[in-house]
mmCIF file with all atom_site columns, C-alpha atoms in Angstrom:
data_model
loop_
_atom_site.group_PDB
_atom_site.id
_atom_site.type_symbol
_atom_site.label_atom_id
_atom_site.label_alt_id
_atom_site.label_comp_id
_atom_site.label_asym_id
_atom_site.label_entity_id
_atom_site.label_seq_id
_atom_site.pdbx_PDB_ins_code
_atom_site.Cartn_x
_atom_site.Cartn_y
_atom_site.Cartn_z
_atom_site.occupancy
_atom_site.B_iso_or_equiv
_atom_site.pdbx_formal_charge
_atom_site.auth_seq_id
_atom_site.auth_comp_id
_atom_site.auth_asym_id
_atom_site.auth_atom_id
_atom_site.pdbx_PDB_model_num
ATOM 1   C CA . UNK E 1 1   ? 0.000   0.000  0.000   1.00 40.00 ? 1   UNK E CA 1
ATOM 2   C CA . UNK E 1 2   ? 1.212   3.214  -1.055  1.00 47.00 ? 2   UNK E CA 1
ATOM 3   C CA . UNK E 1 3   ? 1.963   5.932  1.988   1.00 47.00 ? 3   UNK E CA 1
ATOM 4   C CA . UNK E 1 4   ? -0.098  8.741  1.780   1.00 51.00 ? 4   UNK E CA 1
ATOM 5   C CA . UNK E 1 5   ? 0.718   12.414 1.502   1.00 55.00 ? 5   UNK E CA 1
ATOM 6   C CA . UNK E 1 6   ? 0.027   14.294 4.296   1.00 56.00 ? 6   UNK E CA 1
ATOM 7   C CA . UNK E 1 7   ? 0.594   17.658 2.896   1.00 57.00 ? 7   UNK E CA 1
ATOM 8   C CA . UNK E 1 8   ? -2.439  20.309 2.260   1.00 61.00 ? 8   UNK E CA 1
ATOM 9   C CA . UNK E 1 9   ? -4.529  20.722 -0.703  1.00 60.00 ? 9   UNK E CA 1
ATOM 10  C CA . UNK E 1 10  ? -3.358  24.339 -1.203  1.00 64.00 ? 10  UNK E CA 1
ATOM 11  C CA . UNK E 1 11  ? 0.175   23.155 -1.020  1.00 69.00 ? 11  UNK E CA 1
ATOM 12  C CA . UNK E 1 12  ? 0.409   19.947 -3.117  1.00 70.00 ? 12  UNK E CA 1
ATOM 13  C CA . UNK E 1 13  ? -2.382  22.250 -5.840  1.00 70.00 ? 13  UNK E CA 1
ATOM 14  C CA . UNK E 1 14  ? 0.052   25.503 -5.331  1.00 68.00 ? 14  UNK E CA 1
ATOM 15  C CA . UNK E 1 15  ? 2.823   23.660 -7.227  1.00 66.00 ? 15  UNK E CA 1
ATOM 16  C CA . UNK E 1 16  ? 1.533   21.015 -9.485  1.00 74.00 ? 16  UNK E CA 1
ATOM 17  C CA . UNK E 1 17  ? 3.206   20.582 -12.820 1.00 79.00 ? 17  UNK E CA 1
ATOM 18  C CA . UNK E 1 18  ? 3.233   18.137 -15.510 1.00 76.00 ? 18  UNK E CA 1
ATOM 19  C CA . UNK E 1 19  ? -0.428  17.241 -15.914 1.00 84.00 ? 19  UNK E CA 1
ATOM 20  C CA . UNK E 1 20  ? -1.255  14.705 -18.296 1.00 80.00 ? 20  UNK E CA 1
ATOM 21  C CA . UNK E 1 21  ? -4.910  14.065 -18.597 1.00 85.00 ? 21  UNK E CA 1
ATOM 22  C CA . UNK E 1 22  ? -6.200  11.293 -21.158 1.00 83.00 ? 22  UNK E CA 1
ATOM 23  C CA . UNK E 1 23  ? -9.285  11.615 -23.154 1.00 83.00 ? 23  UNK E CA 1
ATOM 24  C CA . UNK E 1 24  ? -11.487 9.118  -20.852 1.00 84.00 ? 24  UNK E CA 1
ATOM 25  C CA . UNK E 1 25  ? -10.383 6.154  -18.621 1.00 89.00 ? 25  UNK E CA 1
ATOM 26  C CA . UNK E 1 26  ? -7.499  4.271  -19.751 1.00 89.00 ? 26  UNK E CA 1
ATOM 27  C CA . UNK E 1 27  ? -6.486  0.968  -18.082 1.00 89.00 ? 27  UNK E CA 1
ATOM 28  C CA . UNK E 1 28  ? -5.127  2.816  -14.858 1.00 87.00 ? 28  UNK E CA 1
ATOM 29  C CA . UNK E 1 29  ? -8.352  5.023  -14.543 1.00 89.00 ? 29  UNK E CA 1
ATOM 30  C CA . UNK E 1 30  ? -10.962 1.654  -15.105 1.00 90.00 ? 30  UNK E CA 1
ATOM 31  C CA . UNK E 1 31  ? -8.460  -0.271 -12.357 1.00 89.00 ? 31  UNK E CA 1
ATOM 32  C CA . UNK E 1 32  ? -9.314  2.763  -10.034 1.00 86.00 ? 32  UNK E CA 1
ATOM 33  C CA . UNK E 1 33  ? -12.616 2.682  -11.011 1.00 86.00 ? 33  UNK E CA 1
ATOM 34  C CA . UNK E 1 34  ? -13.396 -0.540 -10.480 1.00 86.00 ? 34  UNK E CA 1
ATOM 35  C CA . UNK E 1 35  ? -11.398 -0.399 -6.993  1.00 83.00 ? 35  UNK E CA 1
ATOM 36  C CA . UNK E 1 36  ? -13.922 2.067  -5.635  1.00 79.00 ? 36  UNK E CA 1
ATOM 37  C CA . UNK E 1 37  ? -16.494 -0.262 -6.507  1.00 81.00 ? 37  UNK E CA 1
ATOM 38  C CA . UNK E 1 38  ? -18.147 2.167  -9.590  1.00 86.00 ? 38  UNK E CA 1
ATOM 39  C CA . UNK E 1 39  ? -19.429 -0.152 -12.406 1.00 84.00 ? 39  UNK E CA 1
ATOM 40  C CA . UNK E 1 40  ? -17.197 1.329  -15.766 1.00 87.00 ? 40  UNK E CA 1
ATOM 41  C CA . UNK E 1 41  ? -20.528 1.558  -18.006 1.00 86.00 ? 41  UNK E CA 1
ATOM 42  C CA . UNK E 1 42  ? -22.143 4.226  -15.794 1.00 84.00 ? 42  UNK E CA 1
ATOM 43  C CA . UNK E 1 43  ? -19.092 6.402  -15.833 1.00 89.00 ? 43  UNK E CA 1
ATOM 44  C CA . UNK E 1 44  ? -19.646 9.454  -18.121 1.00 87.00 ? 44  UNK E CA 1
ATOM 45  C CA . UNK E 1 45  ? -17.729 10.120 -20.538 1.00 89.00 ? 45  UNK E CA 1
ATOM 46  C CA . UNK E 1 46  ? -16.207 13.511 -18.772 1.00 91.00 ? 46  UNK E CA 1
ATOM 47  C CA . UNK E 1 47  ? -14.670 11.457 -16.496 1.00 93.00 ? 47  UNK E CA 1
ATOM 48  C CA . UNK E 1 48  ? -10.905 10.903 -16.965 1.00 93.00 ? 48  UNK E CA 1
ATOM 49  C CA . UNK E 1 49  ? -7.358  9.268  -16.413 1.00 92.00 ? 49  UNK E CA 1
ATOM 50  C CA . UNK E 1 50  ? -5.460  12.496 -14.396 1.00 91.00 ? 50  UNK E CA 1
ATOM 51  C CA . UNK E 1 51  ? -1.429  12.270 -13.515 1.00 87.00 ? 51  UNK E CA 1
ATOM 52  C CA . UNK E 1 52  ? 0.444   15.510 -12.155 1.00 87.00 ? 52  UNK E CA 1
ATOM 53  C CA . UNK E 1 53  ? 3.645   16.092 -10.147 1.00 87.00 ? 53  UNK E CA 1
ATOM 54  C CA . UNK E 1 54  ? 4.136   18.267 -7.044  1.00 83.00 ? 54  UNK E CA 1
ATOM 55  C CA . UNK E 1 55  ? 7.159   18.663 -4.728  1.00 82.00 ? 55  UNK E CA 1
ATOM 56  C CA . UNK E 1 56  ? 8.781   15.621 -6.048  1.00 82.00 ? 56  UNK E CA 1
ATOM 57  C CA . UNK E 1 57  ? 5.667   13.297 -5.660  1.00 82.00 ? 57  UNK E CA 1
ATOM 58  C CA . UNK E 1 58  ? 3.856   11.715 -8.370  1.00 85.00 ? 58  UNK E CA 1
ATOM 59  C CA . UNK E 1 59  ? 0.242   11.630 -8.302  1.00 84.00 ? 59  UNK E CA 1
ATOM 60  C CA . UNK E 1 60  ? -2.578  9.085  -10.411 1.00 85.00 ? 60  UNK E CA 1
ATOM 61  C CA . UNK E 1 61  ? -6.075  9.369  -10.226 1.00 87.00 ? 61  UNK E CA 1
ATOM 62  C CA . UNK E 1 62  ? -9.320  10.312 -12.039 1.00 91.00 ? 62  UNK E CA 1
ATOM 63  C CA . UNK E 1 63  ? -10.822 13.775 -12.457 1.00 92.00 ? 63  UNK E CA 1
ATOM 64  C CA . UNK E 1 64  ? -13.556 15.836 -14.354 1.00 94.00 ? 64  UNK E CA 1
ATOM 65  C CA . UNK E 1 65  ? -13.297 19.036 -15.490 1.00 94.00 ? 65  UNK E CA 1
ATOM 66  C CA . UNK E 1 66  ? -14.757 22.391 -14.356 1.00 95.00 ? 66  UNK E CA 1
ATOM 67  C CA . UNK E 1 67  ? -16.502 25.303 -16.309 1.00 96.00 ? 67  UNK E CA 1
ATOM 68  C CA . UNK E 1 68  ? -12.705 27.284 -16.121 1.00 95.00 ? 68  UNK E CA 1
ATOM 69  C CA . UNK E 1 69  ? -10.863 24.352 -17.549 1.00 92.00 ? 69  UNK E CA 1
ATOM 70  C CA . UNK E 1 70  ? -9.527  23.003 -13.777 1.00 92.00 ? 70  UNK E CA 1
ATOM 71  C CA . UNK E 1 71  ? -9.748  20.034 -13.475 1.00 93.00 ? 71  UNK E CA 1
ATOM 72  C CA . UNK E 1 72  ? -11.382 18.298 -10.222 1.00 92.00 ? 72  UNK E CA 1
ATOM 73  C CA . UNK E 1 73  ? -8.949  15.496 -9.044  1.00 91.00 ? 73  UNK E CA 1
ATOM 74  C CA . UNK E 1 74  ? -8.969  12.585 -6.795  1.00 86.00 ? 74  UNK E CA 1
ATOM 75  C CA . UNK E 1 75  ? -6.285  10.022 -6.614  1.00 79.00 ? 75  UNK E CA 1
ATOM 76  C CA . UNK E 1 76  ? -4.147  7.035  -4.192  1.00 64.00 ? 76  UNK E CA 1
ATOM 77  C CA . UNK E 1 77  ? -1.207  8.687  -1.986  1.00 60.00 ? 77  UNK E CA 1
ATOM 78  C CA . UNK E 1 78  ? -3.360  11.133 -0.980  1.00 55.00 ? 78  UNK E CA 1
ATOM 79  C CA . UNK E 1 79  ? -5.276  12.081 2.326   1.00 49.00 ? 79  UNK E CA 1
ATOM 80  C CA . UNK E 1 80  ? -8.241  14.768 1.047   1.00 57.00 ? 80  UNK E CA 1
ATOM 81  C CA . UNK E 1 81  ? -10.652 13.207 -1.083  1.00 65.00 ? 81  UNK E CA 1
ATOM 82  C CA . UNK E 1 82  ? -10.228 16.076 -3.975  1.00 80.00 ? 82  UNK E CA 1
ATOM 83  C CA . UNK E 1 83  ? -8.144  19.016 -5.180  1.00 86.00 ? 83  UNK E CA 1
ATOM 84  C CA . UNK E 1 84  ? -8.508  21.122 -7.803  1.00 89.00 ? 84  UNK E CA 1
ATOM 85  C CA . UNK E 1 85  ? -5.737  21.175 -10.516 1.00 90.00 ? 85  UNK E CA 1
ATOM 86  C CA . UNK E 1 86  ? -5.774  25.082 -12.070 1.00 89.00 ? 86  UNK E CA 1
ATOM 87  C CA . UNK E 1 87  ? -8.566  27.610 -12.082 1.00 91.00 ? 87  UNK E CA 1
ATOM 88  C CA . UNK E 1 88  ? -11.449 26.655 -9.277  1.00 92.00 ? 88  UNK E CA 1
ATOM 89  C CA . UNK E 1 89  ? -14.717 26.326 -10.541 1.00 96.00 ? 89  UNK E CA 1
ATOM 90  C CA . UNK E 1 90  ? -18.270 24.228 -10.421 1.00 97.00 ? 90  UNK E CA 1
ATOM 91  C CA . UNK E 1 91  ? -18.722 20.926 -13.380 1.00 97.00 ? 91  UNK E CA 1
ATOM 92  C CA . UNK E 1 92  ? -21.488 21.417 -15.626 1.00 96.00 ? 92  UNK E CA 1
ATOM 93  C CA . UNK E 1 93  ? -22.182 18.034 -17.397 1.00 94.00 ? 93  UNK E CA 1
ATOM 94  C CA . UNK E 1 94  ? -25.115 18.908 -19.926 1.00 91.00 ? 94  UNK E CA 1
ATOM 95  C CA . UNK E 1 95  ? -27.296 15.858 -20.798 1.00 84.00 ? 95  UNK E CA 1
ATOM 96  C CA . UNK E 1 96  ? -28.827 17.783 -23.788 1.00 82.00 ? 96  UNK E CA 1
ATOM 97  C CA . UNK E 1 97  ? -30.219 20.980 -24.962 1.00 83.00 ? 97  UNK E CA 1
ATOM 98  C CA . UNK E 1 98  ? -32.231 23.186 -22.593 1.00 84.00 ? 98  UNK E CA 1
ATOM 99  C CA . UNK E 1 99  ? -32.912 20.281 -20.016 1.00 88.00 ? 99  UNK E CA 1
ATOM 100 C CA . UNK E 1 100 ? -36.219 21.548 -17.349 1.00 92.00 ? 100 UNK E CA 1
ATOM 101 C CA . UNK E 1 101 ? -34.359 19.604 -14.753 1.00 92.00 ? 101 UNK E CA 1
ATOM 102 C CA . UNK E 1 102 ? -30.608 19.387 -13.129 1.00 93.00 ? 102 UNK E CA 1
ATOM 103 C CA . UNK E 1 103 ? -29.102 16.980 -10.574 1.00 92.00 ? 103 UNK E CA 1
ATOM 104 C CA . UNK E 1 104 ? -26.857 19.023 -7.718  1.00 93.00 ? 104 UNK E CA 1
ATOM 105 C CA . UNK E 1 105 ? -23.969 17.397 -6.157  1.00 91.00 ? 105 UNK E CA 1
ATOM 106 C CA . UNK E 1 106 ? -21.230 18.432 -3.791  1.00 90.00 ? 106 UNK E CA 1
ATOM 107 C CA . UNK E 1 107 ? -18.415 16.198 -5.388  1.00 89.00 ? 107 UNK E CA 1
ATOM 108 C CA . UNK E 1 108 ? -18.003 14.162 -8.579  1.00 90.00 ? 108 UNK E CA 1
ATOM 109 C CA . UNK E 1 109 ? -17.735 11.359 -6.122  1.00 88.00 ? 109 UNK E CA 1
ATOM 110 C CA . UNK E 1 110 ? -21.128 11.732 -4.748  1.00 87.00 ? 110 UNK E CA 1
ATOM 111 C CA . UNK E 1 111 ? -21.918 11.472 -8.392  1.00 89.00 ? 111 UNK E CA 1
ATOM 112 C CA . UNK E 1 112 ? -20.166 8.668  -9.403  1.00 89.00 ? 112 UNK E CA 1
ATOM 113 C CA . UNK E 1 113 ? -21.316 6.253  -6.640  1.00 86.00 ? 113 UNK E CA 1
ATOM 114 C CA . UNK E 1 114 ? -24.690 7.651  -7.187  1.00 86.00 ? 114 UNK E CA 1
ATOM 115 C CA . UNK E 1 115 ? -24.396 6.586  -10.797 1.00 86.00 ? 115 UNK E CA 1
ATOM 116 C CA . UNK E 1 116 ? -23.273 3.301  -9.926  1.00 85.00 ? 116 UNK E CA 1
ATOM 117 C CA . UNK E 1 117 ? -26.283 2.679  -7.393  1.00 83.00 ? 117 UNK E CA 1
ATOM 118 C CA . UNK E 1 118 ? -28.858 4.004  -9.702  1.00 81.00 ? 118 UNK E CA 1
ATOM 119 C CA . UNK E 1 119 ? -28.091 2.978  -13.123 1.00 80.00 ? 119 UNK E CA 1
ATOM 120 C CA . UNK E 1 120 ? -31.645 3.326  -14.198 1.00 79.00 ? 120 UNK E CA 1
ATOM 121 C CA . UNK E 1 121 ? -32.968 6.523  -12.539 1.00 79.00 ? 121 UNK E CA 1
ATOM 122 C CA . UNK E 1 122 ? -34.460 8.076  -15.377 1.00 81.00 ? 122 UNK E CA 1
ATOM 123 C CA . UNK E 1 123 ? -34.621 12.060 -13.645 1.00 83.00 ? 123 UNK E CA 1
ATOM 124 C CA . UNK E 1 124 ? -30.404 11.403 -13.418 1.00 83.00 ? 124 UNK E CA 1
ATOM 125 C CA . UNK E 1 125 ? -30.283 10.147 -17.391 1.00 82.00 ? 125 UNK E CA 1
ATOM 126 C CA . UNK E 1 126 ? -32.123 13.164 -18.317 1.00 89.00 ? 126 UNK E CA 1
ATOM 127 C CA . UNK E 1 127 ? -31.155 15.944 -16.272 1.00 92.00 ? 127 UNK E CA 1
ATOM 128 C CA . UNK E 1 128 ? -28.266 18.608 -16.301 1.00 95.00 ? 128 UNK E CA 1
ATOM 129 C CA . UNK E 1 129 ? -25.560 17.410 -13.469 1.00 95.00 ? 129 UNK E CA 1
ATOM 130 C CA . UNK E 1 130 ? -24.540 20.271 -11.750 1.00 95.00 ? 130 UNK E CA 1
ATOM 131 C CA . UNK E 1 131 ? -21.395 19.579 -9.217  1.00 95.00 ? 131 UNK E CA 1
ATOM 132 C CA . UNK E 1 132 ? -20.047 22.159 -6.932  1.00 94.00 ? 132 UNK E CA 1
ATOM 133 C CA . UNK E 1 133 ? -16.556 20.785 -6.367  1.00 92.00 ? 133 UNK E CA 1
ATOM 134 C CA . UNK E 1 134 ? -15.495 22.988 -3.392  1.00 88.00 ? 134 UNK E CA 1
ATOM 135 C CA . UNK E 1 135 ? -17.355 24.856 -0.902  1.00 85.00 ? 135 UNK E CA 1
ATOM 136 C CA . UNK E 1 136 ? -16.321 28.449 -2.392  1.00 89.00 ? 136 UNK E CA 1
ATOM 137 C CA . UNK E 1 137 ? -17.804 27.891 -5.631  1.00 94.00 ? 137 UNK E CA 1
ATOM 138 C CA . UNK E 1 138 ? -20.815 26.918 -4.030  1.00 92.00 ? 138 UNK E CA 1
ATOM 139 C CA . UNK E 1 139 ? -22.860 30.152 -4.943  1.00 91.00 ? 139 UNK E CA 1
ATOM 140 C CA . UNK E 1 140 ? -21.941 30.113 -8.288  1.00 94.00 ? 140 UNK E CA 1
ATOM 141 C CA . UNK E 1 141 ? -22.984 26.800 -8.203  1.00 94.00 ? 141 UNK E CA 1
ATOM 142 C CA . UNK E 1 142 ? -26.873 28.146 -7.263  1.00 93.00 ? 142 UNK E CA 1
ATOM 143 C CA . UNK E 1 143 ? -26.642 30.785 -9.729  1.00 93.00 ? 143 UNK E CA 1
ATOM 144 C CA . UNK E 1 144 ? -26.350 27.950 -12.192 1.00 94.00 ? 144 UNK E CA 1
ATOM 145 C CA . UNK E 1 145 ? -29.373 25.974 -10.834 1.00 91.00 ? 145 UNK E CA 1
ATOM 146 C CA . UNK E 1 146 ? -31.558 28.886 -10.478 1.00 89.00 ? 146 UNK E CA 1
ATOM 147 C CA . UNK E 1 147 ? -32.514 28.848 -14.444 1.00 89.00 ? 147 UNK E CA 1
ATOM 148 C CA . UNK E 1 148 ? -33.783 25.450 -14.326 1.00 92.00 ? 148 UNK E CA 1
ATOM 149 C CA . UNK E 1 149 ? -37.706 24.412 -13.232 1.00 92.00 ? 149 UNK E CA 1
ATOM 150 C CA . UNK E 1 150 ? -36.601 21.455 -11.324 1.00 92.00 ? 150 UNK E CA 1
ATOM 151 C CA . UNK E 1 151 ? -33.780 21.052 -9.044  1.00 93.00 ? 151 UNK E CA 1
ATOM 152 C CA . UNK E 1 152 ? -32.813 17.809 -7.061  1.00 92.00 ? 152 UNK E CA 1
ATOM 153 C CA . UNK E 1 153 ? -30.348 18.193 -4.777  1.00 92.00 ? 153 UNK E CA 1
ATOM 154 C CA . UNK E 1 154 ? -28.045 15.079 -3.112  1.00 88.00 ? 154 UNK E CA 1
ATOM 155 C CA . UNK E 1 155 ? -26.230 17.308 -0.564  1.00 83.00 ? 155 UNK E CA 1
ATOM 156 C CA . UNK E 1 156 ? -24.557 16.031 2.541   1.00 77.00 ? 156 UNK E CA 1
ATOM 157 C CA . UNK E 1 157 ? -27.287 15.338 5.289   1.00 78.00 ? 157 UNK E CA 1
ATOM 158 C CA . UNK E 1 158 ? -25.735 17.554 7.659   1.00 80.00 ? 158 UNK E CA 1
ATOM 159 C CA . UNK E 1 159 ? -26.778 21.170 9.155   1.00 84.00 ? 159 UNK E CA 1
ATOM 160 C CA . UNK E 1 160 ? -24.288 22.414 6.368   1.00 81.00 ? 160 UNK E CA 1
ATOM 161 C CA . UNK E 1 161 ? -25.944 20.304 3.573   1.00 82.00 ? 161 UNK E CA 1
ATOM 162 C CA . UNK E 1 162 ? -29.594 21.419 4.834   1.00 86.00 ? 162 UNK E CA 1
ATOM 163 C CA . UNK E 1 163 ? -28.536 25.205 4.817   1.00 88.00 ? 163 UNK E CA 1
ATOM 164 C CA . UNK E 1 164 ? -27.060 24.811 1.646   1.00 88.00 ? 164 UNK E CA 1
ATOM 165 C CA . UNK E 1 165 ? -30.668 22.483 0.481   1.00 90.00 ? 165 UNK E CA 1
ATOM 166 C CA . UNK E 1 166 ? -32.576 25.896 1.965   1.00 91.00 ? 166 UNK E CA 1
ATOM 167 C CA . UNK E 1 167 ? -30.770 28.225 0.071   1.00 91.00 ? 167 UNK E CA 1
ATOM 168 C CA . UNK E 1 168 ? -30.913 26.764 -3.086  1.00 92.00 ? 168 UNK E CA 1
ATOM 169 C CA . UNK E 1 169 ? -35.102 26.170 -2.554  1.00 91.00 ? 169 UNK E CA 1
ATOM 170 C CA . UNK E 1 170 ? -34.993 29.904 -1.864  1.00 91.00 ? 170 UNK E CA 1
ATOM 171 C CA . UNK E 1 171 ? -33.491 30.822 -5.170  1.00 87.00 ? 171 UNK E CA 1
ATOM 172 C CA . UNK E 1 172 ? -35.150 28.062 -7.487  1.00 86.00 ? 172 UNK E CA 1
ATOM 173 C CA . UNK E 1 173 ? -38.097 29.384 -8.439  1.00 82.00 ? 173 UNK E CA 1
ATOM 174 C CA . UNK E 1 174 ? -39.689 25.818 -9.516  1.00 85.00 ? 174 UNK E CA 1
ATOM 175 C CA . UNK E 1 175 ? -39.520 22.292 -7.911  1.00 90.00 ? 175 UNK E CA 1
ATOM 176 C CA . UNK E 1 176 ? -36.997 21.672 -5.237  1.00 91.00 ? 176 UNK E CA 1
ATOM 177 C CA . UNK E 1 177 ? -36.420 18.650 -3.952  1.00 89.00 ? 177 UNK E CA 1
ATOM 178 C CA . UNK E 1 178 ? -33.876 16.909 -1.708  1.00 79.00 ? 178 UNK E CA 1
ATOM 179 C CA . UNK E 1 179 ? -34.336 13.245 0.281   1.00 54.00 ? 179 UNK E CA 1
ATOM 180 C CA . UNK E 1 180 ? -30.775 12.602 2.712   1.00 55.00 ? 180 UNK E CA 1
ATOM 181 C CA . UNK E 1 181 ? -29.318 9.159  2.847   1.00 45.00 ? 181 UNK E CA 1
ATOM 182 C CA . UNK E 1 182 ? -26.504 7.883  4.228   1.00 46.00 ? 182 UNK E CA 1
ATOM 183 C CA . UNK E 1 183 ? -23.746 5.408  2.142   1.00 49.00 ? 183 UNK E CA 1
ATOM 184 C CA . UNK E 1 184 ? -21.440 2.863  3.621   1.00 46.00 ? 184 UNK E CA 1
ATOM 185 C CA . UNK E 1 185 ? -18.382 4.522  4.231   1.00 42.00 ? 185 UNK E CA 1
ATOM 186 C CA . UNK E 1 186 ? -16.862 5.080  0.940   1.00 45.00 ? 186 UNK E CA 1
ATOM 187 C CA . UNK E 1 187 ? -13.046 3.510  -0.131  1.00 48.00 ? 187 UNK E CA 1
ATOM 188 C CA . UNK E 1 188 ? -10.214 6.253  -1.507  1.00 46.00 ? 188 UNK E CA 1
ATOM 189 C CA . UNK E 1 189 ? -9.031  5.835  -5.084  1.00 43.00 ? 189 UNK E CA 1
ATOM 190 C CA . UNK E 1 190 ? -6.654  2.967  -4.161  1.00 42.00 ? 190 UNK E CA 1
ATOM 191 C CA . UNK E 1 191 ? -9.808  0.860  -2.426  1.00 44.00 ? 191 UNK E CA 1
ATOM 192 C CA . UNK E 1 192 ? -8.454  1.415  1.139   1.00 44.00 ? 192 UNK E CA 1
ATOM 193 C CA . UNK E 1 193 ? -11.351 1.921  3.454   1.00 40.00 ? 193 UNK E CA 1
ATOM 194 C CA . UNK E 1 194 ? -11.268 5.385  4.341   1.00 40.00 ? 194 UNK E CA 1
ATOM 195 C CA . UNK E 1 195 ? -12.345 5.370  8.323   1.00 34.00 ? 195 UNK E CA 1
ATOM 196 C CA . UNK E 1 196 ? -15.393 7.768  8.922   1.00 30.00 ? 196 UNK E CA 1
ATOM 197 C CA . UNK E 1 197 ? -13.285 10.508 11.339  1.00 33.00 ? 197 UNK E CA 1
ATOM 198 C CA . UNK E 1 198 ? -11.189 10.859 7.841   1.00 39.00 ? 198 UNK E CA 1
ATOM 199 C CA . UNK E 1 199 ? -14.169 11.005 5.958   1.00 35.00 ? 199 UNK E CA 1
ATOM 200 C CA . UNK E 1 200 ? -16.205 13.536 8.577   1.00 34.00 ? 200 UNK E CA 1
ATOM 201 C CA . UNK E 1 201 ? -12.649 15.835 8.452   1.00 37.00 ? 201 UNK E CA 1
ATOM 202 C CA . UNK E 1 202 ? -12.575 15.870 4.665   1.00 41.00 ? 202 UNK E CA 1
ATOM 203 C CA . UNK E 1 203 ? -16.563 16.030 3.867   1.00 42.00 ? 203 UNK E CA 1
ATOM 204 C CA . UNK E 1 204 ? -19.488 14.756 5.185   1.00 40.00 ? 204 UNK E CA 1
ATOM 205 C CA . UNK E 1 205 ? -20.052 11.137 4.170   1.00 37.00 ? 205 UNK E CA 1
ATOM 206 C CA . UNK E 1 206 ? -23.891 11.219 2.666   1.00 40.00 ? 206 UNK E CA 1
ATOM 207 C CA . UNK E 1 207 ? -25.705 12.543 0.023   1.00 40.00 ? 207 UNK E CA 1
ATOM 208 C CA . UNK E 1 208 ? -29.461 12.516 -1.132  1.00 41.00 ? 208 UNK E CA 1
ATOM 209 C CA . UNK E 1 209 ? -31.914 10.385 -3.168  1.00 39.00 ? 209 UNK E CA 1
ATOM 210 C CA . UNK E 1 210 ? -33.366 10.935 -6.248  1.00 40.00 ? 210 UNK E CA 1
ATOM 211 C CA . UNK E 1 211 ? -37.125 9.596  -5.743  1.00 34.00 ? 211 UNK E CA 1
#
């Protein structure tokens, strides 16, 4: 097992170089994949194979990226459950033109296992996927929601994550809609079980349902 890096997000993001990001999985991404337990076929095609070096360490992974080009990163060897590689910034993933409805997640993650756990949830297949990536881009990340009629929202079950559920129902003008649940505690990239003080530190461990 690989030690991890215990150094901040700001620091190892403050001096990445060297990015190399594939177009899709490759056979290191679909091996990480398939570690966290996400079935390939419901991975989007956004998703992809991300490698970057900072302050001597190599770093693999996968990663998405964000409406400034960023790109959203998690990986093994590392302790925080995502950085962001470049400018900051929310994911848009656009399921067609002028959708009524959008999905609203915290991480790519939450998306991902939600994906994998509801392959046939027909209001995720044809909605707008909005993901917010980082707590600071988390008003942009309304702004973006507040154009569509129907917003479902699988935010962490928290205080934070009902706060953040209230403001967004006071900005959507239509349906607003968000149902907490709470996951097994979820593996890092390298499928080591990541213990649920690590998990509570990083982010909250649950999201919502889509019903």
């Amino acid at each position: 097992m690989k030690k991890k890096s215990n150094l901040s997000r700001k620091t190892v993001s403050k001096f990445v170089h060297s990015v190399t990001a594939s177009k899709g999985l490759d056979s290191l991404g679909k091996r990480m994949i398939r570690s966290l337990g996400i079935a390939e076929e419901s991975v989007p095609a956004e998703i992809m194979t991300v490698e970057f070096d900072s302050l001597g360490c190599h770093y693999q992974g996968i990663g998405v990226r964000n409406v400034n080009r960023g790109i959203q990163f998690c990986g093994t060897s590392f302790t925080h459950p995502q950085i962001t590689l470049g400018n900051a910034g929310i994911t848009l993933l656009e399921q067609g033109k002028d959708r009524p409805s959008c999905v609203f997640f915290l991480t790519f993650m939450d998306y991902l296992h939600y994906v994998t756990s509801h392959p046939d949830n027909t209001t995720l297949r044809f909605s707008d996927i909005i993901i917010v990536n980082d707590w600071e881009n988390f008003y942009s990340a309304v702004r973006a929601c507040s154009k569509y009629e129907n917003v479902y929202c699988c935010l962490p079950g928290t205080l934070v994550g009902n706060m953040m559920f209230l403001t967004i129902r006071d900005v959507v003008k239509g349906y607003c809609k968000a149902v907490p649940f709470i996951r097994e505690t979820p593996k890092d990239v390298s499928g080591d079980r990541v213990s649920l003080r690590e998990t509570m530190l990083a982010r909250p461990a649950t999201a919502a349902v889509i019903v």
